[in-house]
Short mmCIF file of C-alpha atoms in Angstrom, two decimals:
data_model
loop_
_atom_site.label_atom_id
_atom_site.label_comp_id
_atom_site.label_asym_id
_atom_site.label_seq_id
_atom_site.Cartn_x
_atom_site.Cartn_y
_atom_site.Cartn_z
CA MET Q 2 11.04 5.86 -35.19
CA VAL Q 3 10.84 9.18 -32.21
CA ARG Q 4 12.06 8.69 -29.09
CA TRP Q 5 9.86 10.97 -26.96
CA LEU Q 6 12.11 12.39 -23.66
CA ILE Q 7 10.20 14.29 -21.30
CA CYS Q 8 12.82 16.91 -19.29
CA LEU Q 9 10.67 16.87 -16.13
CA ILE Q 10 8.42 13.91 -15.09
CA ARG Q 11 5.96 15.01 -12.88
CA ILE Q 12 4.19 12.44 -10.41
CA ILE Q 13 1.24 12.52 -8.18
CA THR Q 14 0.71 10.30 -4.91
CA PHE Q 15 -1.69 10.20 -2.20
CA ARG Q 16 -0.10 8.60 0.74
CA PRO Q 17 -0.34 9.51 4.19
CA GLU Q 18 2.27 11.06 5.71
CA GLU Q 19 3.11 8.21 7.89
CA LYS Q 20 3.87 6.06 4.63
CA PHE Q 21 5.66 8.75 2.99
CA GLU Q 22 9.08 8.12 1.36
CA TYR Q 23 11.36 10.83 -0.02
CA ILE Q 24 12.63 9.49 -3.38
CA ASN Q 25 15.56 11.39 -4.92
CA ILE Q 26 15.74 10.85 -8.67
CA LYS Q 27 16.89 13.50 -11.24
CA ASP Q 28 14.36 14.56 -13.07
CA ILE Q 29 11.65 13.56 -11.45
CA GLU Q 30 9.01 15.61 -9.37
CA ILE Q 31 6.97 13.58 -6.72
CA THR Q 32 4.44 15.72 -5.15
CA ASN Q 33 2.25 13.50 -2.49
CA ILE Q 34 -0.89 14.97 -1.09
CA SER Q 35 -2.06 13.00 1.88
CA ILE Q 36 -5.90 12.59 2.02
CA THR Q 37 -5.80 9.95 4.74
CA LYS Q 38 -4.06 9.51 7.77
CA ILE Q 39 -3.01 6.49 9.84
CA VAL Q 40 -4.51 5.90 13.46
CA LYS Q 41 -2.50 3.70 15.47
CA LEU Q 42 -4.98 1.09 17.57
CA LYS Q 43 -4.65 -0.58 20.95
CA PHE Q 44 -4.55 -4.13 20.44
CA ASP Q 45 -4.20 -6.81 23.84
CA LEU Q 46 -1.25 -9.17 23.65
CA ASN Q 47 -2.61 -10.94 26.38
CA SER Q 48 -5.03 -12.98 23.54
CA ILE Q 49 -2.08 -14.29 21.88
CA ILE Q 50 0.59 -15.10 24.49
CA ASN Q 51 0.31 -18.50 24.96
CA LYS Q 52 -1.12 -19.69 21.94
CA ASN Q 53 1.06 -22.03 19.83
CA PHE Q 54 0.48 -20.21 15.94
CA ASP Q 55 2.11 -22.24 12.83
CA TYR Q 56 2.30 -18.73 11.20
CA ILE Q 57 2.33 -15.16 12.04
CA ILE Q 58 1.38 -12.99 9.20
CA PHE Q 59 2.17 -8.96 8.57
CA THR Q 60 0.51 -7.46 5.34
CA SER Q 61 2.50 -4.04 5.99
CA THR Q 62 5.64 -2.01 6.70
CA LEU Q 63 3.51 -0.09 10.08
CA GLY Q 64 1.81 -3.30 10.97
CA ALA Q 65 5.31 -4.53 11.63
CA LYS Q 66 6.18 -1.74 13.09
CA TYR Q 67 3.54 -0.77 15.51
CA PHE Q 68 3.30 -4.82 16.55
CA MET Q 69 6.90 -4.74 17.38
CA GLU Q 70 6.92 -1.49 19.50
CA GLU Q 71 4.31 -3.32 21.46
CA ILE Q 72 6.12 -6.27 21.82
CA LYS Q 73 8.75 -4.50 23.17
CA LYS Q 74 7.21 -2.44 25.69
CA GLN Q 75 5.34 -5.04 27.29
CA ASN Q 76 8.19 -7.55 27.10
CA HIS Q 77 6.62 -10.24 24.99
CA GLU Q 78 9.57 -10.80 22.23
CA GLU Q 79 9.06 -14.44 22.67
CA ILE Q 80 5.64 -14.12 20.78
CA LEU Q 81 8.00 -14.38 17.34
CA LYS Q 82 10.36 -16.85 18.70
CA ASN Q 83 10.04 -20.46 16.68
CA LYS Q 84 7.17 -19.16 14.40
CA ASN Q 85 6.74 -19.42 10.70
CA ILE Q 86 6.93 -15.35 10.12
CA ILE Q 87 5.60 -14.00 6.67
CA ALA Q 88 6.47 -10.51 5.32
CA ILE Q 89 4.15 -9.49 2.51
CA GLY Q 90 7.65 -7.98 1.36
CA LYS Q 91 11.26 -6.68 1.57
CA LYS Q 92 10.61 -3.47 3.83
CA THR Q 93 7.98 -5.45 5.79
CA ALA Q 94 10.80 -7.90 6.27
CA GLU Q 95 13.33 -5.24 7.26
CA TYR Q 96 11.10 -4.36 10.20
CA LEU Q 97 11.51 -7.94 11.51
CA ASN Q 98 14.77 -8.27 11.00
CA ASN Q 99 14.71 -10.33 7.89
CA ASP Q 100 14.09 -13.24 9.68
CA CYS Q 101 10.94 -14.04 7.63
CA ILE Q 102 9.50 -15.43 4.67
CA ILE Q 103 8.86 -13.20 1.51
CA PRO Q 104 6.36 -14.58 -1.12
CA GLU Q 105 7.47 -15.23 -4.63
CA ASN Q 106 4.21 -13.54 -5.20
CA GLN Q 107 3.73 -10.21 -3.02
CA SER Q 108 0.43 -10.53 -2.80
CA SER Q 109 -2.11 -11.74 -0.53
CA LYS Q 110 -2.31 -14.77 -3.09
CA GLY Q 111 0.90 -15.29 -2.61
CA ILE Q 112 0.88 -15.32 0.99
CA ILE Q 113 -2.09 -17.97 0.62
CA LYS Q 114 -0.02 -20.19 -1.06
CA LEU Q 115 2.56 -20.45 1.95
CA ILE Q 116 -0.01 -21.89 4.27
CA GLU Q 117 -0.60 -25.24 5.04
CA LYS Q 118 -4.17 -26.37 6.09
CA ASN Q 119 -5.43 -26.75 9.12
CA SER Q 120 -3.02 -24.30 10.43
CA ASN Q 121 -2.88 -21.77 13.60
CA ILE Q 122 -2.76 -18.54 12.07
CA LEU Q 123 -2.04 -14.83 13.40
CA LEU Q 124 -2.81 -12.06 11.18
CA ILE Q 125 -1.47 -8.72 12.08
CA ARG Q 126 -3.38 -6.07 9.71
CA SER Q 127 -4.71 -2.40 8.92
CA LYS Q 128 -8.44 -2.36 9.88
CA ASN Q 129 -8.95 -1.48 6.11
CA GLY Q 130 -7.15 -4.26 5.12
CA ASN Q 131 -7.71 -7.14 2.51
CA PRO Q 132 -10.96 -8.78 3.03
CA TYR Q 133 -10.48 -11.72 0.34
CA LEU Q 134 -6.94 -12.60 2.64
CA VAL Q 135 -9.14 -12.97 5.56
CA LYS Q 136 -11.88 -14.98 4.16
CA LYS Q 137 -9.38 -17.30 2.49
CA LEU Q 138 -6.88 -17.77 5.63
CA ARG Q 139 -10.21 -18.42 7.47
CA GLU Q 140 -11.40 -21.57 4.91
CA ILE Q 141 -7.48 -22.70 5.41
CA GLY Q 142 -7.28 -22.63 9.12
CA ASN Q 143 -7.86 -21.16 12.42
CA LEU Q 144 -7.27 -17.42 11.81
CA GLN Q 145 -6.99 -14.95 14.76
CA ILE Q 146 -6.66 -11.09 13.86
CA ILE Q 147 -4.62 -8.18 15.34
CA ASN Q 148 -5.98 -4.93 13.77
CA ALA Q 149 -2.97 -3.13 14.43
CA TYR Q 150 -3.84 0.70 12.54
CA LYS Q 151 -6.57 1.82 10.24
CA SER Q 152 -6.61 4.68 8.01
CA VAL Q 153 -9.20 7.23 7.90
CA ILE Q 154 -10.12 10.02 5.04
CA ILE Q 155 -8.79 13.57 5.97
CA ASP Q 156 -12.10 15.66 4.25
CA ASP Q 157 -11.85 18.89 6.28
CA LYS Q 158 -8.68 20.33 4.11
CA ASP Q 159 -9.05 22.02 0.61
CA TYR Q 160 -7.47 20.28 -2.20
CA GLU Q 161 -8.91 22.38 -4.91
CA TYR Q 162 -5.61 23.70 -5.95
CA ILE Q 163 -4.75 20.42 -6.95
CA TYR Q 164 -7.94 19.32 -8.47
CA ILE Q 165 -6.97 22.10 -10.72
CA LYS Q 166 -3.68 21.31 -11.09
CA MET Q 167 -4.64 17.81 -12.38
CA LYS Q 168 -7.20 19.43 -14.74
CA ASN Q 169 -4.94 21.15 -16.34
CA ASN Q 170 -2.29 18.36 -16.97
CA TYR Q 171 0.38 19.18 -14.94
CA PHE Q 172 0.94 15.54 -13.95
CA ASN Q 173 2.15 13.10 -16.08
CA ALA Q 174 1.60 10.05 -13.71
CA VAL Q 175 -0.34 8.90 -10.71
CA ILE Q 176 0.28 6.03 -8.29
CA PHE Q 177 -1.93 4.84 -6.02
CA THR Q 178 -0.60 2.62 -3.34
CA SER Q 179 -3.97 1.17 -2.06
CA SER Q 180 -7.66 0.30 -2.97
CA PHE Q 181 -8.62 2.67 0.26
CA ILE Q 182 -6.70 5.40 -1.08
CA PHE Q 183 -7.93 5.28 -4.40
CA ARG Q 184 -11.48 5.25 -3.04
CA SER Q 185 -10.61 8.39 -0.59
CA TYR Q 186 -9.62 10.12 -3.70
CA VAL Q 187 -12.82 9.58 -5.40
CA LYS Q 188 -14.58 10.71 -2.65
CA VAL Q 189 -12.65 13.64 -1.88
CA PHE Q 190 -11.91 15.38 -5.22
CA SER Q 191 -15.92 14.78 -6.07
CA LYS Q 192 -16.73 17.77 -4.39
CA TYR Q 193 -14.69 19.96 -6.88
CA GLY Q 194 -15.75 17.79 -9.93
CA ASN Q 195 -15.26 14.53 -11.88
CA PRO Q 196 -11.85 13.26 -10.21
CA LEU Q 197 -11.50 10.52 -12.84
CA GLU Q 198 -11.54 13.06 -15.59
CA ILE Q 199 -8.64 14.79 -14.35
CA LEU Q 200 -6.35 11.80 -14.06
CA PRO Q 201 -3.07 11.61 -15.98
CA ASN Q 202 -2.85 9.37 -18.67
CA LEU Q 203 -0.38 7.13 -16.95
CA ILE Q 204 -1.74 5.58 -13.74
CA ILE Q 205 0.02 2.85 -11.76
CA ALA Q 206 -1.59 0.49 -8.87
CA ILE Q 207 0.31 -0.92 -6.43
CA GLY Q 208 -1.23 -4.41 -5.86
CA GLU Q 209 -4.12 -6.77 -7.79
CA ARG Q 210 -6.54 -5.25 -5.24
CA THR Q 211 -5.79 -1.59 -5.86
CA GLY Q 212 -5.99 -2.33 -9.85
CA ASN Q 213 -9.31 -4.43 -9.48
CA THR Q 214 -10.73 -1.58 -7.59
CA ILE Q 215 -9.57 1.19 -10.27
CA LYS Q 216 -10.58 -1.40 -13.16
CA ARG Q 217 -14.58 -1.27 -11.63
CA PHE Q 218 -14.54 2.56 -12.64
CA GLY Q 219 -13.78 2.04 -16.00
CA ILE Q 220 -9.98 2.91 -15.91
CA LYS Q 221 -7.11 0.67 -17.05
CA PRO Q 222 -3.91 1.06 -14.53
CA ILE Q 223 -0.32 -0.50 -15.02
CA ILE Q 224 -0.43 -2.85 -12.02
CA MET Q 225 2.70 -3.73 -9.85
CA GLU Q 226 2.77 -6.87 -8.12
CA GLU Q 227 5.62 -5.79 -5.66
CA PRO Q 228 4.54 -3.03 -2.85
CA ASP Q 229 7.27 -1.22 -3.40
CA ILE Q 230 6.67 2.67 -4.24
CA LYS Q 231 10.24 3.12 -6.08
CA LEU Q 232 9.78 0.23 -8.54
CA SER Q 233 6.43 2.29 -9.93
CA VAL Q 234 8.54 5.36 -9.98
CA ILE Q 235 11.02 3.85 -12.34
CA LYS Q 236 8.26 2.24 -13.92
CA VAL Q 237 6.75 5.99 -14.62
CA ILE Q 238 10.36 6.37 -16.13
CA GLN Q 239 10.51 3.64 -18.24
CA TYR Q 240 7.07 4.49 -19.85
CA TYR Q 241 7.92 8.21 -20.75
CA ASN Q 242 11.28 7.29 -21.79
CA SER Q 243 10.38 4.25 -23.90
CA GLU Q 244 10.62 4.24 -28.12
CA ILE Q 245 7.03 5.33 -29.26
CA LEU Q 246 6.60 3.92 -33.16
CA PHE Q 247 4.15 5.96 -35.35
#
């Protein structure tokens, strides 16, 4: 039995700057390359002010952040009063003062299990959000959607130096935080060669949808259920510091 310990674990992520979190862990080097950016969208609160929603669902921290900013700016904080507020995860809940329900399975499927049939539902999301969730919520009840923001690809930058680093096995792991980011990675890095061949041995996908997208390309990632980048980093550490049997 041999224990392999990597003195410095190098991880690459591709999160937009608006979502990047600095994580300070000894002997961990995280490189973030933003290949997408967030564009905040205008939305009209007048269409929801007088509606009696049974559930208001937030599927991301940015959706919660932008929505809270808007209702405070327009003095319509009453929209959230006496409502069943559902947040996809703990960080999203923090933007909502933790006064909400977090599904046990922090995913679209987990959210769906919390909704009663024939409910009036308001969904605050990214315009690039999960179509599966929209489809299922429409089957359950009356759904209204607010697209608070969208993600767009940054395709006017030169990422060849990162491609070369990845090709030379500089990184020990990659973490993909969304399906859109993985698809953007494939599109952007295809300019320099085969983006799938340069991926590190360890590929982490946050969320089932992200994992399924990656699997369609013939790759088997480790799928993390909770939408927490820190937990994914810890998973990388555990992977490389575990016992390896020969």
